[in-house]
Amino acid sequence: MRYKQAMKIAIAQINPVVGDFGHNAGRMRFWIDAARRQGCDLVVLPELALAGYPPQDLLERPAFLESHDAALRQLITQEHGIGVLCGVIERSRRPQGKPLHNSALLFEDGRILFSAAKRLLPVYDVFDESRYFEPGAGSPPCLYKGLRLGITICEDIWNDPTFFRHQLYLADPVAELAAAPGGLDLLVNIAASPFHRGKYRSRQEMLANACRSHRLPLIYCNQVGGQDSLLFDGRSLALDATGAVQARATDFAEDMVVWDSTTGKGDLHPVLQNGGEDEAAAVLAALVMGTRDYAHKCGFRQGVLGLSGGVDSAVTAAVAARALGPENVLGVALPSPYTSAASLEDAAAVAANLGLSFEVIPISGVLASYLETLPPRFAGPAHDVAEQNIQARIRGNLLMAIANRFGHLLLSTGNKSEMAVGYCTLYGDMSGGLAVISDVPKMLVYRLARLLNREGPLIPERVLSRAPSAELKPSQTDQDDLPPYEILDPICAAYLEENRSRAEIAAMGFPAAVVADVINRINRNEYKRKQAPIGLKVTSKAFGSGRRYPNACRCQENEAGQDGRTAECPTRNFKG
């Protein structure tokens, strides 16, 4: 397909730092200059590129908005020699409603040519845009250098009735633009669309469907990088009117691709996310990016974590080594009287294989001191939940002491399966500044470990083959208290990510009593997760800002067992 006006358009995905307007403007200028050097007429940058997404309650601070506006004025008035389309904060001119718009702005060499405010403001999962922004009233097509552009912002394109069975909004901005008098030549969507497993597939299908529905090519520019728990994968695209991908930026890194309207073709850069085995590679890349960006954007250069000899801490250590550099990561083994020699050997092997600094700090003496100090009130059976949790809290305190003294970021190592059912200890193994794998189910942790081992024997085979154990009492294994992870993980996914009921999950083939017990544990441990460190989101429903459940709650389905009676949770994961 040939277009009535020749134009080369650059799609530049950047990794902004929320509120660092100097840094963000610098990254924007870097890619604007790169696009100009390649002879492009227009460069497209992501949603809220100058502020970073999401800025959250910073939008309520006048100083933040004034700094944004000053940086924007400076950016606009510079002679770039190219058109720039990017996401900005725009002040509303309406006397009623929220004072701000989430807008797209097109400017060129000191002149503002066009602006459009985002119309569909998401308020589900991790999004809360109606808290800050007023929706736009709709904008006409933008005529730029002979092409009529239909400019939308992220969610504006996610309401196509031919793709979604249920629409969240009354308006379909893309359809309205396509039906405008004179029509369109090109759809453009600037976005900050977070990553989760499999989302790239549905997102690309949705974009392709929009192209086919309106018989238009489309340019999609997505943010990249980690912002707190959110991970943005980039993977910006240009698609033709049939929905076929003609240009594609890489995932999990800043990148720029150029699309040429004379040929309808563009640059195709390699990506990790192609499904199948590549899903684990994409999750691993997302975790590395998220750990690196969270640490560096918060001012940390070094990390510390407990190395238990288990698969969770091994995978977390491997992510940290990639994110921060192995020379900047300290692994600490904290053996108790119940720690096996194999665990200590495997912890040391993981550190050596990854090139980490490694220390051993035994906690047996500290545990003995606790137990001597607590009686007589503490008298009771040995190895019970209280004694087990003391060990975890000793380790958490020692690791926090190291983090405090040396300015390290403490990385906690619990996985999503444990976090879901509360198989973790408050102020113990939950201590930390970042929970790297807290949204990674246990079986996926094993997949990540095997993926890492393709590069060499980083994680000893014994770590992957022996039964997982907290080693807080003699001969303990996780399956003493929990269903096998092969059963636990799909139950958790069905309940947490698919919102299935207890009866629906049991109908999938799982024992009803097990399903009831798992759901009870999930809901009774909400209070723990609200006190957990921030975690990196890689599934469609992570614990944290995207899952808002009350601690105090009497929901009959959540609490009733198979016979209708309230089920109890006698294990350490509720008591801890």
PDB file of N, CA and C in Angstrom, residues 33 57 95 173 184 197 229 261 305 321 329 334 426 440-441:
ATOM      1  N   ASP A  33      17.075  13.440  18.169  1.00  0.00           N
ATOM      2  CA  ASP A  33      18.258  13.672  17.332  1.00  0.00           C
ATOM      3  C   ASP A  33      18.567  12.453  16.470  1.00  0.00           C
ATOM      4  N   ASP A  57       0.180  10.563  42.852  1.00  0.00           N
ATOM      5  CA  ASP A  57      -0.207  11.769  43.578  1.00  0.00           C
ATOM      6  C   ASP A  57       0.770  12.930  43.418  1.00  0.00           C
ATOM      7  N   PRO A  95     -14.061  24.962  33.355  1.00  0.00           N
ATOM      8  CA  PRO A  95     -14.297  25.460  34.717  1.00  0.00           C
ATOM      9  C   PRO A  95     -14.675  24.350  35.696  1.00  0.00           C
ATOM     10  N   PRO A 173     -13.089   5.878  20.692  1.00  0.00           N
ATOM     11  CA  PRO A 173     -12.390   6.998  20.039  1.00  0.00           C
ATOM     12  C   PRO A 173     -11.806   6.650  18.680  1.00  0.00           C
ATOM     13  N   LEU A 184      -9.022   9.028   7.506  1.00  0.00           N
ATOM     14  CA  LEU A 184      -7.680   9.003   8.086  1.00  0.00           C
ATOM     15  C   LEU A 184      -6.727   8.305   7.129  1.00  0.00           C
ATOM     16  N   ARG A 197       2.603 -11.733  31.748  1.00  0.00           N
ATOM     17  CA  ARG A 197       2.754 -12.931  30.928  1.00  0.00           C
ATOM     18  C   ARG A 197       1.627 -13.023  29.897  1.00  0.00           C
ATOM     19  N   SER A 229       6.384  -1.350  40.991  1.00  0.00           N
ATOM     20  CA  SER A 229       6.026  -2.739  40.693  1.00  0.00           C
ATOM     21  C   SER A 229       5.711  -2.963  39.220  1.00  0.00           C
ATOM     22  N   SER A 261       6.452   5.456   4.999  1.00  0.00           N
ATOM     23  CA  SER A 261       5.132   5.401   4.368  1.00  0.00           C
ATOM     24  C   SER A 261       5.210   5.149   2.864  1.00  0.00           C
ATOM     25  N   LEU A 305      20.996 -10.309  49.723  1.00  0.00           N
ATOM     26  CA  LEU A 305      19.890 -11.242  49.892  1.00  0.00           C
ATOM     27  C   LEU A 305      20.367 -12.451  50.673  1.00  0.00           C
ATOM     28  N   ALA A 321      22.238 -10.538  40.052  1.00  0.00           N
ATOM     29  CA  ALA A 321      23.558 -10.479  39.418  1.00  0.00           C
ATOM     30  C   ALA A 321      23.471  -9.844  38.042  1.00  0.00           C
ATOM     31  N   VAL A 329      26.490  -7.561  44.392  1.00  0.00           N
ATOM     32  CA  VAL A 329      25.504  -8.363  45.111  1.00  0.00           C
ATOM     33  C   VAL A 329      26.196  -9.208  46.165  1.00  0.00           C
ATOM     34  N   LEU A 334      22.503 -18.006  56.358  1.00  0.00           N
ATOM     35  CA  LEU A 334      22.247 -17.827  57.788  1.00  0.00           C
ATOM     36  C   LEU A 334      21.771 -19.156  58.370  1.00  0.00           C
ATOM     37  N   LEU A 426       6.086 -12.597  58.614  1.00  0.00           N
ATOM     38  CA  LEU A 426       6.178 -11.151  58.767  1.00  0.00           C
ATOM     39  C   LEU A 426       7.441 -10.775  59.533  1.00  0.00           C
ATOM     40  N   VAL A 440       5.876 -14.450  40.928  1.00  0.00           N
ATOM     41  CA  VAL A 440       6.292 -15.595  40.113  1.00  0.00           C
ATOM     42  C   VAL A 440       5.871 -16.879  40.826  1.00  0.00           C
ATOM     43  N   PRO A 441       4.894 -17.631  40.305  1.00  0.00           N
ATOM     44  CA  PRO A 441       4.499 -18.890  40.945  1.00  0.00           C
ATOM     45  C   PRO A 441       5.670 -19.868  41.001  1.00  0.00           C
TER      46      PRO A 441
END
